[in-house]
CSV table of C-alpha atoms in Angstrom, one decimal:
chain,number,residue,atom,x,y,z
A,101,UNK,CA,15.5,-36.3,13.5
A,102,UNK,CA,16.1,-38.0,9.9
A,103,UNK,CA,19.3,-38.9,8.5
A,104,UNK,CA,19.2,-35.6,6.1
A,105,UNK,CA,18.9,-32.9,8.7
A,106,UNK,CA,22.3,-34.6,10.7
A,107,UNK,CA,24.3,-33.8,7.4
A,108,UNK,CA,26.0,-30.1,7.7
A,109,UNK,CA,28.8,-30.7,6.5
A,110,UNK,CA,30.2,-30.8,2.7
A,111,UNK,CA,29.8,-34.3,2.2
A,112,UNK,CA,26.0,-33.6,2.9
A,113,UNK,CA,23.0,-36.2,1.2
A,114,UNK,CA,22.0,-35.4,-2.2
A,115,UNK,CA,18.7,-32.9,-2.4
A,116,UNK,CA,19.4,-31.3,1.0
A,117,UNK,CA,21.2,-28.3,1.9
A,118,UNK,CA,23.6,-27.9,4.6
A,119,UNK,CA,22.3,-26.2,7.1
A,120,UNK,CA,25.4,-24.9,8.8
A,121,UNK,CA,25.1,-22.5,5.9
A,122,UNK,CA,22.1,-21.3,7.0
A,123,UNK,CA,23.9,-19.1,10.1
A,124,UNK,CA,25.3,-17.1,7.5
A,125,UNK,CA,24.1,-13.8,6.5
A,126,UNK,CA,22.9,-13.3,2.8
A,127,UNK,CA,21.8,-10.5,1.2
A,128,UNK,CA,17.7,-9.5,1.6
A,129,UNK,CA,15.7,-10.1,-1.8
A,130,UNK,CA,15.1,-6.0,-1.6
A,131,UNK,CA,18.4,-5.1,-2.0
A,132,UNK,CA,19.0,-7.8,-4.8
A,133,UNK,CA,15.9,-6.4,-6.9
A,134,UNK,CA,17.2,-3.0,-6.2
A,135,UNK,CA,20.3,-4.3,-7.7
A,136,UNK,CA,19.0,-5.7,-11.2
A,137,UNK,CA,16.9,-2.6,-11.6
A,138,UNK,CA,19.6,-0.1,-11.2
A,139,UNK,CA,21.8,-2.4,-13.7
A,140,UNK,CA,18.8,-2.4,-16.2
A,141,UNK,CA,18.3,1.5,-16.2
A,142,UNK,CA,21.6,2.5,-15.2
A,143,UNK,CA,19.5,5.0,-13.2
A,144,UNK,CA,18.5,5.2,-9.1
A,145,UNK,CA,15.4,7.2,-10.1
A,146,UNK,CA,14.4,5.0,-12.5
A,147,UNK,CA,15.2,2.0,-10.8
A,148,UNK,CA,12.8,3.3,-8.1
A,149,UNK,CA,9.8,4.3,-10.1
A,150,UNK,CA,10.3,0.9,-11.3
A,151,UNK,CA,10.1,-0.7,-7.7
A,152,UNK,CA,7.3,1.7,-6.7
A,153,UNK,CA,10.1,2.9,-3.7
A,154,UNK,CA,11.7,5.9,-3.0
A,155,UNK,CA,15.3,6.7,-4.9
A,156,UNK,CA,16.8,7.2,-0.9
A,157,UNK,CA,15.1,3.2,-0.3
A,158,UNK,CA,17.1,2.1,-3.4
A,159,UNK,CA,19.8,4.0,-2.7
A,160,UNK,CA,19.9,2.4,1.1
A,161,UNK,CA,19.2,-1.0,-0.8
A,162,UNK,CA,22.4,-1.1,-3.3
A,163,UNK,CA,25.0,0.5,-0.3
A,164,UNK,CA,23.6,-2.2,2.3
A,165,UNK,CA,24.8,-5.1,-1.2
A,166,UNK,CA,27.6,-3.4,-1.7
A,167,UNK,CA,28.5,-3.4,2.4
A,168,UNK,CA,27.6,-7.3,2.3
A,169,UNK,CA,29.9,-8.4,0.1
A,170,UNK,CA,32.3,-5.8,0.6
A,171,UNK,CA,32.7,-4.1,-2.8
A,172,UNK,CA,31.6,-1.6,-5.4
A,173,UNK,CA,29.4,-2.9,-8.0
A,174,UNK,CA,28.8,0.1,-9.7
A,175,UNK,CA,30.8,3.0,-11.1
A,176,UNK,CA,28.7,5.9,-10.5
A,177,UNK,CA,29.7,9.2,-13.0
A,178,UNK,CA,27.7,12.0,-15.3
A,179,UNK,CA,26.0,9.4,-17.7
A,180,UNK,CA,24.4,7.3,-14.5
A,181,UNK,CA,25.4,4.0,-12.9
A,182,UNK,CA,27.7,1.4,-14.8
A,183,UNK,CA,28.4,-2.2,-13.4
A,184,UNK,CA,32.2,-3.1,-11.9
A,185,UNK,CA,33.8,-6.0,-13.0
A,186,UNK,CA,32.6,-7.4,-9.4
A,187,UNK,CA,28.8,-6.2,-10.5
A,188,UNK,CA,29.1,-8.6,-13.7
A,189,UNK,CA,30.0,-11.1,-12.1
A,190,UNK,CA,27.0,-10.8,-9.7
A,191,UNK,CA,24.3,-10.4,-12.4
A,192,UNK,CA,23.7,-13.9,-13.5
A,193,UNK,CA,23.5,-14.8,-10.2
A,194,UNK,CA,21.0,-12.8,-8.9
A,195,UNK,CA,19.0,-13.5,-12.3
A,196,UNK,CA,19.2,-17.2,-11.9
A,197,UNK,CA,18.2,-16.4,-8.0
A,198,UNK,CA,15.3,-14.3,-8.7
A,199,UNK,CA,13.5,-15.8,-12.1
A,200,UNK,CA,13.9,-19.5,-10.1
A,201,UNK,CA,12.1,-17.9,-6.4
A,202,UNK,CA,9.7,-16.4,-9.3
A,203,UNK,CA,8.9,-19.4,-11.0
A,204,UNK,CA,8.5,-21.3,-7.6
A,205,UNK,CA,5.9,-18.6,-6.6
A,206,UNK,CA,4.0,-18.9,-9.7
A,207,UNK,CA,3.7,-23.0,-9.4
A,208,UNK,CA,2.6,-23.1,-5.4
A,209,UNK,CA,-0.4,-20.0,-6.6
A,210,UNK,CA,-1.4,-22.4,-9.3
A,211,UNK,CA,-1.4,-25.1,-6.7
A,212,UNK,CA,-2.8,-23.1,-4.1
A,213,UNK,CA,-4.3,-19.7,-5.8
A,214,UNK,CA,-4.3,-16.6,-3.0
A,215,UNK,CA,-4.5,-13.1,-4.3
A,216,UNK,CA,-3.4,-10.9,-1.4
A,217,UNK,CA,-4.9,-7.4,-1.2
A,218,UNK,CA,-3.2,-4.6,1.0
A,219,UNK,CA,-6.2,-2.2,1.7
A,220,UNK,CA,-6.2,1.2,4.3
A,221,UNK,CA,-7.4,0.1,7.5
A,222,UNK,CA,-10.5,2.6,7.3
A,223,UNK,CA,-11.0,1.9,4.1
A,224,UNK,CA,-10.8,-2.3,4.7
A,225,UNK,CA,-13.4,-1.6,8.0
A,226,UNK,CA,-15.7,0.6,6.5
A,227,UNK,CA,-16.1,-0.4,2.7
A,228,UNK,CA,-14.2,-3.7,2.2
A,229,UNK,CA,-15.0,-5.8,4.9
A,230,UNK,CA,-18.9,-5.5,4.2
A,231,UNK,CA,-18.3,-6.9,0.7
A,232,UNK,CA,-16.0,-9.1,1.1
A,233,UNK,CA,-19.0,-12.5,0.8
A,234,UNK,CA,-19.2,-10.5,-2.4
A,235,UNK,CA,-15.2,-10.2,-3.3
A,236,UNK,CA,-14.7,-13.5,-2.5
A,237,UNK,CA,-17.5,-15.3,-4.8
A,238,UNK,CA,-16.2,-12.9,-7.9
A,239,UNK,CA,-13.0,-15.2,-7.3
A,240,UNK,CA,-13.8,-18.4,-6.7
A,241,UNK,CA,-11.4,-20.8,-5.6
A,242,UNK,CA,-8.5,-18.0,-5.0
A,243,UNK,CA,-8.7,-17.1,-1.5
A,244,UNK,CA,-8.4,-13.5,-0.8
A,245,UNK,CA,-6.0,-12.4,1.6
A,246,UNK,CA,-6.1,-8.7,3.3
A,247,UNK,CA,-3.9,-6.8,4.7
A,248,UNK,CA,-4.4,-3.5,6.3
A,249,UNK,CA,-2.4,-0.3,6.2
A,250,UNK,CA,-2.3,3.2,8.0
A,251,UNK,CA,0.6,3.6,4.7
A,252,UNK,CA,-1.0,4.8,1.4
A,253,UNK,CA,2.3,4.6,-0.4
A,254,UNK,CA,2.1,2.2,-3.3
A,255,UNK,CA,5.4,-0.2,-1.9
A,256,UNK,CA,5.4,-3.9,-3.8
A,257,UNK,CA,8.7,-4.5,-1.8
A,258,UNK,CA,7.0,-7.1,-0.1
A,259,UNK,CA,6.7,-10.0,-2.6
A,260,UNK,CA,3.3,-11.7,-1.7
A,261,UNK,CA,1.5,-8.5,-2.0
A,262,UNK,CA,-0.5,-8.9,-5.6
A,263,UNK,CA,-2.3,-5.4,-5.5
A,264,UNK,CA,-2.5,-2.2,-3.1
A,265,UNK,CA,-5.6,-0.1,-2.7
A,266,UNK,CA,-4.4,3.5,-2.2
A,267,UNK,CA,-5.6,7.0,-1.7
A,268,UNK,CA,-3.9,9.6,-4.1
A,269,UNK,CA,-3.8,11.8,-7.1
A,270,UNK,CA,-3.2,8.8,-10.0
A,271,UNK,CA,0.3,9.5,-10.2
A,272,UNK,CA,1.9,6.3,-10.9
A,273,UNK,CA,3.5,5.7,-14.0
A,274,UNK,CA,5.1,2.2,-13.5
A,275,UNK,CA,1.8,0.3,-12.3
A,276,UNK,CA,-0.9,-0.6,-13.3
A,277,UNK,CA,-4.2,2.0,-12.4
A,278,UNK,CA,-7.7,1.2,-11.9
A,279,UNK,CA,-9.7,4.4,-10.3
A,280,UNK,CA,-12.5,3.1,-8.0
A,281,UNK,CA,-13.8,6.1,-6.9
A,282,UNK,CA,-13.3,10.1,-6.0
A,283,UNK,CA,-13.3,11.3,-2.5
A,284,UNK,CA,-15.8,13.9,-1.2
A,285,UNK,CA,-15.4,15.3,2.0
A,286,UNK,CA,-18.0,16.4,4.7
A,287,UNK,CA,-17.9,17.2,8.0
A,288,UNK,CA,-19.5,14.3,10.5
A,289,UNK,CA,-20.6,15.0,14.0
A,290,UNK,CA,-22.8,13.5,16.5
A,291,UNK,CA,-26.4,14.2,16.5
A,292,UNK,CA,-26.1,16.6,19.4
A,293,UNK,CA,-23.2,18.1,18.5
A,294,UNK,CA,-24.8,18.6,15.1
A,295,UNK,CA,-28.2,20.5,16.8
A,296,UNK,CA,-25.5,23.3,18.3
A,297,UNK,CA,-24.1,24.1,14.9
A,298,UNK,CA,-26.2,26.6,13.4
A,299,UNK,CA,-24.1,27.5,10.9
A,300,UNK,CA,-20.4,26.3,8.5
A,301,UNK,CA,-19.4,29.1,11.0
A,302,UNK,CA,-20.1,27.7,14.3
A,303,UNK,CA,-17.1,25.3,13.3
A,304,UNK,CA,-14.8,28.1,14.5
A,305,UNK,CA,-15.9,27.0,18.6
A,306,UNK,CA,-16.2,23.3,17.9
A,307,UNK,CA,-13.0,21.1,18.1
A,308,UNK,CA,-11.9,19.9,15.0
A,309,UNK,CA,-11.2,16.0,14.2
A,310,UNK,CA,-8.3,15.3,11.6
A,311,UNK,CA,-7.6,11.8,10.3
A,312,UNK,CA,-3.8,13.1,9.8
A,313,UNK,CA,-1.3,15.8,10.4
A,314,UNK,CA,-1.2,19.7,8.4
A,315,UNK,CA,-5.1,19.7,8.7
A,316,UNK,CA,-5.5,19.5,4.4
A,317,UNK,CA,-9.1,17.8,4.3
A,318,UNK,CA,-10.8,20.4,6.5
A,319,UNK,CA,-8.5,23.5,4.6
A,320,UNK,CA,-10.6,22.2,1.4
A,321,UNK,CA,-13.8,22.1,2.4
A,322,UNK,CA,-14.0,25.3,4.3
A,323,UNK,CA,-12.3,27.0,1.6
A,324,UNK,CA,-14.1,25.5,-1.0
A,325,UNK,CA,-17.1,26.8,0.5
A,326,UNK,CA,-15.5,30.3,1.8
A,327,UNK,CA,-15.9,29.8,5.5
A,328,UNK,CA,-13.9,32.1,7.2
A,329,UNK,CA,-13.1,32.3,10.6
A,330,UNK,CA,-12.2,28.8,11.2
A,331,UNK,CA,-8.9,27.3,11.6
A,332,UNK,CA,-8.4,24.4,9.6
A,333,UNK,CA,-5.3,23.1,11.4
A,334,UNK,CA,-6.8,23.6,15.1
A,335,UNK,CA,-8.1,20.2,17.0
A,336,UNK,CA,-7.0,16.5,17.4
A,337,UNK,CA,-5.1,14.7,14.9
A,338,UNK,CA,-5.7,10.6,15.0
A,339,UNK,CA,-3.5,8.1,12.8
A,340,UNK,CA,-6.1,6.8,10.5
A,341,UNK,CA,-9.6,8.0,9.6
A,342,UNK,CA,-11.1,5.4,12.1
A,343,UNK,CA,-9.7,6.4,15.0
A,344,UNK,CA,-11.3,10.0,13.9
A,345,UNK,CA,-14.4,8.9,13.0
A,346,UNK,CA,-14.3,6.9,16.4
A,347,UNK,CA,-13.5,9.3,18.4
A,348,UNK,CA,-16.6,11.9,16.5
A,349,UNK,CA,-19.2,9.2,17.7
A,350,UNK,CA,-18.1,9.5,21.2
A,351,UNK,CA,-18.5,12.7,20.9
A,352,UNK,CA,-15.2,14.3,21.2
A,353,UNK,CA,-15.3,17.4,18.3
A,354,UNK,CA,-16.4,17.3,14.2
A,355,UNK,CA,-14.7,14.7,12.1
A,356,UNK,CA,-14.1,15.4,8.0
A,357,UNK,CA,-14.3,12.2,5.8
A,358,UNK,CA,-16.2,10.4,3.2
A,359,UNK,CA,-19.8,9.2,3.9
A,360,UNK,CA,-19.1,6.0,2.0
A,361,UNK,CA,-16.2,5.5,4.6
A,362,UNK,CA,-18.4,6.4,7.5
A,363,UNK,CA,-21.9,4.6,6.2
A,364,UNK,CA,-22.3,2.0,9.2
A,365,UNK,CA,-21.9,5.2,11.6
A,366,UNK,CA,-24.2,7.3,9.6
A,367,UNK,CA,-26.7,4.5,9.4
A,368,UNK,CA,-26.8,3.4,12.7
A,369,UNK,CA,-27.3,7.5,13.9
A,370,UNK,CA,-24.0,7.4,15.6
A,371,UNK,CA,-22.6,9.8,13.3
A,372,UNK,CA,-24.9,12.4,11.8
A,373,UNK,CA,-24.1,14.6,8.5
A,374,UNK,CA,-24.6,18.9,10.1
A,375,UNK,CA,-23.9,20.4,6.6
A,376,UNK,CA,-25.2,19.1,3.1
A,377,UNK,CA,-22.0,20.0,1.3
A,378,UNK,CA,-19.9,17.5,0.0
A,379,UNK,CA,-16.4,18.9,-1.1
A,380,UNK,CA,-14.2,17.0,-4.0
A,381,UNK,CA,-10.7,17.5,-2.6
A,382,UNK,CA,-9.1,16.2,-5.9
A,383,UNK,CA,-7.8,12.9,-4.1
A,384,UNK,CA,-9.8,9.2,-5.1
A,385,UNK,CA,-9.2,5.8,-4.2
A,386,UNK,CA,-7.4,3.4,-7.0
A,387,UNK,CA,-6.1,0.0,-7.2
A,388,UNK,CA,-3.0,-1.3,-8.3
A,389,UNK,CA,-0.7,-4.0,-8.8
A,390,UNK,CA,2.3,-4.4,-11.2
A,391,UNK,CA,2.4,-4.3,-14.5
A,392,UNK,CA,2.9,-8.4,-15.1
A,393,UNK,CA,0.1,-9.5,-12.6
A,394,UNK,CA,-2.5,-7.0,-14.5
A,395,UNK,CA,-2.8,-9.9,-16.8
A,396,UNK,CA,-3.9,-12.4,-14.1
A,397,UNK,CA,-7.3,-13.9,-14.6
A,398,UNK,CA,-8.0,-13.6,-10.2
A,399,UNK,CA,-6.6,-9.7,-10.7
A,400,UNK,CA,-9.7,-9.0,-13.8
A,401,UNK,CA,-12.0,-11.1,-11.5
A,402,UNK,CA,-11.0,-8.9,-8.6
A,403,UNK,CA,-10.5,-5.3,-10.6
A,404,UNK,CA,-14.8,-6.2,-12.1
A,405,UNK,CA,-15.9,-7.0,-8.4
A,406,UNK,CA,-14.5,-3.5,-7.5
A,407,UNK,CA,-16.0,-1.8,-9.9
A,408,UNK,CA,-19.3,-3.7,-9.9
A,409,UNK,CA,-20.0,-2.7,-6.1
A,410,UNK,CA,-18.6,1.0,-5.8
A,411,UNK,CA,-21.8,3.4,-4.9
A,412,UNK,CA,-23.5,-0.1,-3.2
């Protein structure tokens, strides 16, 4: 152990920090962003579009700083939020705290550029992963990191993740939007399940496959297409589309997805397609990331690369 690590106490060596400091509890960096945002806006709604989170998350986030340091640093009325004395005095701080973690952050990714991806784990398996030799020579030197989700919500709490990949409507004013592609669904089957459906109809006797609760993709498609007879919320319900599609090659029921999401299966014969329509169910698949790292030369490289290799 060096001389510097022994010194906990005041008198501690110059550069080091004392580390009997470090048992105490400090406040989490979520609850200090939700803090500046709510003072900028004066708003918990706006403050949350802002942060991509939910106005309760924000909500949560300001109480939980107010509980730790045991005061009200806002004055909430008609007109919105305004900061307490006790809030003003907090403000520079937390400035000072978050523009210097910031400008750390930005020198270590120009020492050490990594652009980290948060991708839906059937989407990463199925699409991504395939491409990624592909991804990664659009960027070069920046390594790209993935991680996967069964959570399509568009949450940068986290503060290493650089962009989210998400399946939804488009409805996010505060990011930055780059639509990859529109979701069609049909249904997916195994070969021999597939030679016993004779008919859209015959789905009434077969069990149904659902890659989430409230049975929506399969409620499009058959109504798109009038089947009748058939209901949509009837069969197994899996957490993520792989487990669905999965469980359709083993031959367990009739799975609803994308082709692009299931081309391997499809391929391969595992899967087979029983019924030639393709239903749009108004959802698509779009990337985003904040507004400020939009303008980063690895997000453009990674954005083209997207776009360059949809439909391949």
């Amino acid at each position: 152990m060096d001389e510097q690590s022994k010194n906990t106490d005041p008198g501690h060596a110059a550069g080091t920090y004392p580390l009997s400091r470090l048992t105490r509890t400090l406040p989490s960096l979520t609850t200090l962003q939700a803090f500046m945002a709510a003072a900028h806006y004066g708003s918990i709604s706006k403050a949350a579009t802002h942060l991509c989170r939910t106005q309760g998350a924000v909500s949560r986030q300001i109480q939980q700083l107010e509980g730790h340091y045991q005061c009200c640093l806002f004055t909430r009325g008609a007109a919105g939020l305004a900061l307490t004395s006790q809030g003003h005095a907090l403000q520079p701080v937390v400035t000072q705290v978050l523009d210097l973690l910031v400008r750390q952050e930005e020198l270590l990714r120009r020492a050490a550029p990594v652009l980290t991806l948060r991708v839906p784990s059937t989407f990463a398996i199925a699409w991504l992963l395939p491409r990624l030799d592909l991804i990664q020579a659009a960027l070069g030197s920046t390594e790209l990191r993935i991680i996967t989700s069964a959570d399509d919500t568009p949450d940068f709490g986290a503060p290493d993740i650089d962009a989210i990949i998400v399946r939804g409507t488009g409805n996010w004013p505060a990011l930055e939007s780059t639509h990859l592609f529109r979701e069609t669904l049909t249904p997916m089957c195994t070969p021999a399940l597939a030679a016993r459906l004779g008919s859209r109809g015959e789905l009434g006797a077969a069990r149904l496959l659902h890659p989430g609760p409230g049975g929506a993709e399969w409620r499009s498609w058959l109504e798109r297409l009038g089947v009748n007879g058939v209901e949509p919320r009837r069969g197994l319900v899996f957490d993520t589309q792989d487990l669905m599609l999965s469980a359709a090659a083993q031959g367990h029921g009739v799975a609803i997805a994308d082709p692009r999401l299931a081309a391997e299966r499809l391929a391969n014969g595992t899967l087979t397609m029983p019924f030639s329509e393709q239903v749009d169910n108004g959802a698509s698949y779009f990337l985003l990331c904040p507004p400020r790292r939009a303008q980063n030369p690895d997000m453009h490289a990674l954005t083209a690369a997207l776009l360059a290799l949809i439909g391949n």
